[in-house]
Every structure is written in C-alpha cells, then in structure tokens.
mmCIF file of N, CA and C in Angstrom:
data_model
loop_
_atom_site.group_PDB
_atom_site.id
_atom_site.type_symbol
_atom_site.label_atom_id
_atom_site.label_comp_id
_atom_site.label_asym_id
_atom_site.label_seq_id
_atom_site.Cartn_x
_atom_site.Cartn_y
_atom_site.Cartn_z
ATOM 1 N N MET H 1 28.730 -42.202 158.227
ATOM 2 C CA MET H 1 28.210 -42.995 158.903
ATOM 3 C C MET H 1 28.611 -43.878 159.590
ATOM 4 N N LYS H 2 27.784 -43.977 161.249
ATOM 5 C CA LYS H 2 28.326 -44.532 162.470
ATOM 6 C C LYS H 2 27.922 -46.264 162.214
ATOM 7 N N THR H 3 29.216 -47.255 162.723
ATOM 8 C CA THR H 3 29.431 -48.406 162.761
ATOM 9 C C THR H 3 28.393 -48.830 163.892
ATOM 10 N N VAL H 4 27.339 -49.492 164.067
ATOM 11 C CA VAL H 4 26.338 -49.667 165.312
ATOM 12 C C VAL H 4 27.091 -51.421 165.789
ATOM 13 N N ARG H 5 27.518 -51.369 166.953
ATOM 14 C CA ARG H 5 28.479 -52.050 167.402
ATOM 15 C C ARG H 5 27.402 -53.143 169.030
ATOM 16 N N TYR H 6 27.259 -53.939 168.770
ATOM 17 C CA TYR H 6 26.471 -54.668 170.733
ATOM 18 C C TYR H 6 27.490 -55.574 171.015
ATOM 19 N N THR H 7 27.036 -55.217 173.220
ATOM 20 C CA THR H 7 27.663 -55.695 174.137
ATOM 21 C C THR H 7 27.030 -57.068 173.562
ATOM 22 N N PRO H 8 28.387 -58.323 174.468
ATOM 23 C CA PRO H 8 27.554 -59.504 174.516
ATOM 24 C C PRO H 8 25.602 -59.779 175.275
ATOM 25 N N ASP H 9 25.761 -58.339 176.733
ATOM 26 C CA ASP H 9 24.615 -58.589 176.743
ATOM 27 C C ASP H 9 23.414 -58.486 175.965
ATOM 28 N N ALA H 10 23.700 -57.342 175.235
ATOM 29 C CA ALA H 10 22.626 -56.112 174.498
ATOM 30 C C ALA H 10 22.062 -57.207 173.153
ATOM 31 N N LEU H 11 23.348 -58.418 173.061
ATOM 32 C CA LEU H 11 22.955 -59.341 171.539
ATOM 33 C C LEU H 11 22.292 -60.661 171.715
ATOM 34 N N LYS H 12 22.665 -60.956 173.761
ATOM 35 C CA LYS H 12 21.631 -62.073 174.502
ATOM 36 C C LYS H 12 20.429 -61.345 174.489
ATOM 37 N N CYS H 13 20.079 -59.621 174.497
ATOM 38 C CA CYS H 13 19.045 -58.929 175.373
ATOM 39 C C CYS H 13 17.770 -59.779 173.605
ATOM 40 N N LEU H 14 18.797 -59.594 172.429
ATOM 41 C CA LEU H 14 18.420 -59.154 170.776
ATOM 42 C C LEU H 14 17.401 -60.883 170.994
ATOM 43 N N LYS H 15 17.785 -61.546 170.958
ATOM 44 C CA LYS H 15 18.433 -63.612 170.764
ATOM 45 C C LYS H 15 17.090 -63.511 171.430
ATOM 46 N N ARG H 16 16.882 -63.437 172.730
ATOM 47 C CA ARG H 16 15.284 -63.560 173.854
ATOM 48 C C ARG H 16 13.956 -62.661 173.373
ATOM 49 N N TYR H 17 14.516 -60.677 172.827
ATOM 50 C CA TYR H 17 13.570 -60.700 171.978
ATOM 51 C C TYR H 17 13.668 -60.263 170.434
ATOM 52 N N SER H 18 13.488 -61.738 170.516
ATOM 53 C CA SER H 18 13.722 -62.148 168.715
ATOM 54 C C SER H 18 12.588 -61.505 167.828
ATOM 55 N N ASN H 19 10.884 -61.341 168.319
ATOM 56 C CA ASN H 19 9.918 -60.627 167.400
ATOM 57 C C ASN H 19 10.505 -59.336 167.828
ATOM 58 N N VAL H 20 10.871 -58.723 168.306
ATOM 59 C CA VAL H 20 11.484 -56.793 168.251
ATOM 60 C C VAL H 20 12.798 -56.729 167.474
ATOM 61 N N ALA H 21 13.385 -57.401 167.948
ATOM 62 C CA ALA H 21 15.164 -57.421 167.756
ATOM 63 C C ALA H 21 15.348 -56.520 165.707
ATOM 64 N N SER H 22 14.072 -56.936 165.005
ATOM 65 C CA SER H 22 14.436 -56.751 163.291
ATOM 66 C C SER H 22 14.052 -55.288 163.440
ATOM 67 N N ARG H 23 13.501 -54.642 164.308
ATOM 68 C CA ARG H 23 12.778 -53.418 164.557
ATOM 69 C C ARG H 23 14.251 -52.737 164.998
ATOM 70 N N ILE H 24 14.242 -53.601 165.921
ATOM 71 C CA ILE H 24 15.509 -52.526 166.884
ATOM 72 C C ILE H 24 16.727 -52.248 165.821
ATOM 73 N N ARG H 25 17.193 -53.321 165.190
ATOM 74 C CA ARG H 25 18.207 -53.027 165.002
ATOM 75 C C ARG H 25 17.870 -52.177 163.795
ATOM 76 N N LYS H 26 16.883 -52.088 162.516
ATOM 77 C CA LYS H 26 16.481 -50.683 161.726
ATOM 78 C C LYS H 26 16.920 -49.671 162.127
ATOM 79 N N ALA H 27 15.832 -49.511 163.158
ATOM 80 C CA ALA H 27 16.573 -48.108 163.969
ATOM 81 C C ALA H 27 17.437 -47.539 164.469
ATOM 82 N N LEU H 28 18.092 -48.477 165.219
ATOM 83 C CA LEU H 28 19.599 -48.754 165.148
ATOM 84 C C LEU H 28 20.658 -48.501 164.058
ATOM 85 N N ASP H 29 20.923 -48.535 162.353
ATOM 86 C CA ASP H 29 20.946 -48.677 161.875
ATOM 87 C C ASP H 29 20.470 -47.367 161.206
ATOM 88 N N GLU H 30 19.493 -47.076 161.126
ATOM 89 C CA GLU H 30 19.132 -45.646 160.263
ATOM 90 C C GLU H 30 19.757 -44.338 161.422
ATOM 91 N N TYR H 31 19.110 -44.604 162.864
ATOM 92 C CA TYR H 31 19.982 -43.520 163.344
ATOM 93 C C TYR H 31 22.559 -43.341 163.858
ATOM 94 N N ALA H 32 22.077 -44.394 163.264
ATOM 95 C CA ALA H 32 23.487 -44.104 163.470
ATOM 96 C C ALA H 32 24.381 -43.523 161.620
ATOM 97 N N ALA H 33 23.317 -44.650 160.386
ATOM 98 C CA ALA H 33 23.544 -42.944 159.160
ATOM 99 C C ALA H 33 23.233 -41.848 159.308
ATOM 100 N N GLU H 34 21.936 -41.649 160.187
ATOM 101 C CA GLU H 34 21.315 -40.103 159.983
ATOM 102 C C GLU H 34 20.794 -39.876 161.981
ATOM 103 N N ALA H 35 21.344 -38.723 162.468
ATOM 104 C CA ALA H 35 21.375 -38.955 163.622
ATOM 105 C C ALA H 35 19.702 -38.039 163.732
ATOM 106 N N GLY H 36 19.655 -37.489 162.771
ATOM 107 C CA GLY H 36 18.475 -36.731 163.228
ATOM 108 C C GLY H 36 17.092 -37.516 161.961
ATOM 109 N N ALA H 37 17.706 -39.143 161.901
ATOM 110 C CA ALA H 37 16.300 -40.344 161.197
ATOM 111 C C ALA H 37 15.437 -40.164 163.373
ATOM 112 N N HIS H 38 16.141 -40.163 163.783
ATOM 113 C CA HIS H 38 15.634 -40.651 165.223
ATOM 114 C C HIS H 38 15.169 -39.379 166.621
ATOM 115 N N ALA H 39 16.091 -38.220 166.099
ATOM 116 C CA ALA H 39 15.578 -37.329 167.019
ATOM 117 C C ALA H 39 14.277 -37.035 168.157
ATOM 118 N N ASN H 40 13.388 -37.681 167.973
ATOM 119 C CA ASN H 40 11.877 -37.590 168.675
ATOM 120 C C ASN H 40 12.257 -38.553 169.815
ATOM 121 N N SER H 41 13.134 -39.449 168.673
ATOM 122 C CA SER H 41 13.527 -40.967 170.201
ATOM 123 C C SER H 41 14.017 -41.266 170.911
ATOM 124 N N VAL H 42 14.859 -40.803 170.994
ATOM 125 C CA VAL H 42 16.314 -40.415 171.519
ATOM 126 C C VAL H 42 16.884 -39.166 172.303
ATOM 127 N N THR H 43 16.972 -39.361 173.728
ATOM 128 C CA THR H 43 16.850 -39.052 174.863
ATOM 129 C C THR H 43 18.624 -39.235 175.458
ATOM 130 N N ARG H 44 19.359 -38.140 176.629
ATOM 131 C CA ARG H 44 20.523 -38.084 176.811
ATOM 132 C C ARG H 44 20.413 -38.572 178.332
ATOM 133 N N LEU H 45 20.785 -39.964 178.891
ATOM 134 C CA LEU H 45 20.218 -39.886 180.592
ATOM 135 C C LEU H 45 21.086 -38.853 181.059
ATOM 136 N N VAL H 46 20.233 -38.734 181.910
ATOM 137 C CA VAL H 46 21.098 -38.086 183.020
ATOM 138 C C VAL H 46 22.155 -38.103 183.833
ATOM 139 N N GLY H 47 22.381 -37.690 184.288
ATOM 140 C CA GLY H 47 23.856 -37.918 184.767
ATOM 141 C C GLY H 47 25.046 -39.249 184.508
ATOM 142 N N SER H 48 25.020 -39.120 183.377
ATOM 143 C CA SER H 48 25.227 -39.926 182.199
ATOM 144 C C SER H 48 26.333 -39.922 180.955
ATOM 145 N N GLU H 49 27.180 -39.805 180.213
ATOM 146 C CA GLU H 49 27.459 -40.571 178.895
ATOM 147 C C GLU H 49 25.885 -41.309 177.534
ATOM 148 N N ALA H 50 24.936 -42.187 178.614
ATOM 149 C CA ALA H 50 24.513 -42.620 177.558
ATOM 150 C C ALA H 50 23.281 -42.107 176.583
ATOM 151 N N CYS H 51 22.799 -42.543 175.684
ATOM 152 C CA CYS H 51 21.196 -42.429 175.805
ATOM 153 C C CYS H 51 21.164 -43.533 175.377
ATOM 154 N N ARG H 52 19.337 -43.030 174.923
ATOM 155 C CA ARG H 52 18.498 -43.557 175.445
ATOM 156 C C ARG H 52 17.108 -43.796 173.766
ATOM 157 N N LEU H 53 17.272 -44.535 172.735
ATOM 158 C CA LEU H 53 16.456 -44.705 171.950
ATOM 159 C C LEU H 53 14.959 -44.994 172.378
ATOM 160 N N ARG H 54 14.160 -44.696 171.488
ATOM 161 C CA ARG H 54 12.081 -45.796 171.890
ATOM 162 C C ARG H 54 13.052 -46.085 170.520
ATOM 163 N N VAL H 55 12.011 -47.695 170.260
ATOM 164 C CA VAL H 55 11.002 -48.515 170.244
ATOM 165 C C VAL H 55 9.919 -48.590 170.541
ATOM 166 N N GLY H 56 8.908 -48.792 169.940
ATOM 167 C CA GLY H 56 7.698 -48.831 170.244
ATOM 168 C C GLY H 56 7.915 -49.617 172.118
ATOM 169 N N ASP H 57 8.558 -50.618 172.930
ATOM 170 C CA ASP H 57 7.538 -50.366 174.482
ATOM 171 C C ASP H 57 9.298 -51.221 174.715
ATOM 172 N N PHE H 58 10.292 -50.519 173.658
ATOM 173 C CA PHE H 58 11.325 -51.624 174.516
ATOM 174 C C PHE H 58 12.051 -50.070 174.262
ATOM 175 N N ARG H 59 13.671 -49.409 174.994
ATOM 176 C CA ARG H 59 14.701 -48.728 175.634
ATOM 177 C C ARG H 59 16.033 -49.275 175.005
ATOM 178 N N VAL H 60 16.247 -48.952 174.030
ATOM 179 C CA VAL H 60 17.682 -49.104 173.698
ATOM 180 C C VAL H 60 18.756 -47.833 174.585
ATOM 181 N N ILE H 61 20.326 -48.096 175.338
ATOM 182 C CA ILE H 61 21.124 -47.844 176.092
ATOM 183 C C ILE H 61 21.971 -47.687 175.365
ATOM 184 N N PHE H 62 22.545 -46.956 174.975
ATOM 185 C CA PHE H 62 23.736 -47.254 174.241
ATOM 186 C C PHE H 62 24.534 -45.395 174.082
ATOM 187 N N GLU H 63 25.902 -46.040 174.034
ATOM 188 C CA GLU H 63 26.454 -44.645 174.308
ATOM 189 C C GLU H 63 27.124 -44.292 173.097
ATOM 190 N N GLU H 64 27.606 -43.267 172.084
ATOM 191 C CA GLU H 64 28.070 -42.603 170.718
ATOM 192 C C GLU H 64 29.789 -41.674 170.898
ATOM 193 N N SER H 65 30.357 -42.746 170.394
ATOM 194 C CA SER H 65 31.707 -42.037 169.558
ATOM 195 C C SER H 65 31.677 -41.299 168.728
ATOM 196 N N GLU H 66 32.925 -40.426 168.084
ATOM 197 C CA GLU H 66 32.496 -39.866 166.457
ATOM 198 C C GLU H 66 31.976 -41.006 165.274
ATOM 199 N N THR H 67 33.215 -42.209 165.782
ATOM 200 C CA THR H 67 33.164 -43.865 164.628
ATOM 201 C C THR H 67 31.705 -44.626 164.922
ATOM 202 N N ASP H 68 31.264 -44.442 166.205
ATOM 203 C CA ASP H 68 30.400 -46.429 166.608
ATOM 204 C C ASP H 68 29.360 -45.226 167.438
ATOM 205 N N VAL H 69 28.643 -46.371 167.349
ATOM 206 C CA VAL H 69 27.354 -46.070 168.346
ATOM 207 C C VAL H 69 27.499 -47.804 168.770
ATOM 208 N N ILE H 70 27.850 -47.618 170.233
ATOM 209 C CA ILE H 70 27.705 -48.729 171.266
ATOM 210 C C ILE H 70 26.440 -49.544 172.008
ATOM 211 N N VAL H 71 25.891 -50.552 172.095
ATOM 212 C CA VAL H 71 24.579 -51.026 172.489
ATOM 213 C C VAL H 71 25.184 -52.171 173.641
ATOM 214 N N THR H 72 24.305 -51.253 174.645
ATOM 215 C CA THR H 72 24.457 -51.577 176.406
ATOM 216 C C THR H 72 23.448 -52.344 176.296
ATOM 217 N N LYS H 73 22.647 -51.911 176.531
ATOM 218 C CA LYS H 73 20.894 -53.087 177.313
ATOM 219 C C LYS H 73 19.689 -52.797 176.015
ATOM 220 N N ILE H 74 19.633 -53.326 175.549
ATOM 221 C CA ILE H 74 17.949 -53.713 175.608
ATOM 222 C C ILE H 74 16.747 -54.799 175.894
ATOM 223 N N ALA H 75 16.253 -53.242 176.346
ATOM 224 C CA ALA H 75 15.089 -54.728 177.708
ATOM 225 C C ALA H 75 13.365 -53.188 177.526
ATOM 226 N N PRO H 76 12.914 -54.025 177.948
ATOM 227 C CA PRO H 76 11.374 -53.550 177.844
ATOM 228 C C PRO H 76 11.474 -52.236 178.973
ATOM 229 N N ARG H 77 10.532 -51.087 178.530
ATOM 230 C CA ARG H 77 10.212 -49.930 179.253
ATOM 231 C C ARG H 77 10.480 -50.171 181.096
ATOM 232 N N GLY H 78 10.013 -51.020 180.969
ATOM 233 C CA GLY H 78 9.443 -51.035 183.025
ATOM 234 C C GLY H 78 11.407 -51.319 183.127
ATOM 235 N N SER H 79 11.394 -52.363 182.347
ATOM 236 C CA SER H 79 13.075 -53.075 183.259
ATOM 237 C C SER H 79 14.670 -52.311 183.034
ATOM 238 N N VAL H 80 14.227 -51.662 182.037
ATOM 239 C CA VAL H 80 15.580 -51.526 180.764
ATOM 240 C C VAL H 80 16.753 -50.205 182.646
ATOM 241 N N TYR H 81 16.266 -49.510 183.292
ATOM 242 C CA TYR H 81 16.810 -48.778 184.036
ATOM 243 C C TYR H 81 16.905 -49.782 185.588
ATOM 244 N N ASP H 82 17.165 -50.665 185.349
ATOM 245 C CA ASP H 82 16.672 -51.419 185.773
ATOM 246 C C ASP H 82 18.593 -51.730 186.237
#
C-alpha cells in the first residue's frame, strides 16, 4: 500500500471543496491500496510524469513513486489544467 501525501495547495483545495473532499480522499485511498481499483479513472498526462484521477466533476493531479502518491492539484474539471 502506498502513502497518500498532499501538497499545501492540494490541502487548500480540499478545504475549499469540502462537499466532495470525503469522496476524493476515499478514491485516493482506494487507488493507493490497489492501483487497479480506479484503473478506468486514471490517465497519464501527456508530456508529464503526472497522472489524473477523475472523481465526479473533479480532477486530481498526482505523481506516483514506489511508496507514495503525491497529490499536487485538485480542482473542477474545467479549471484543473490552467
């Protein structure tokens, strides 16, 4: 099982979008436990090492290592790539 870590910006976004924060945390925990759990919702971003996890209308941008999932950005789907 990998450890989920959040950047300060990602934590700020979780506070801002508190109505879906529990769904996002649950999806990330499930992905960290078993990568195949959300295989249809995870896509590697073109030209980057980062991946995107789709949770409803929100997108979670994260990077993976052997032991960690580092969440860098959380936002609604229209503004996450800006």
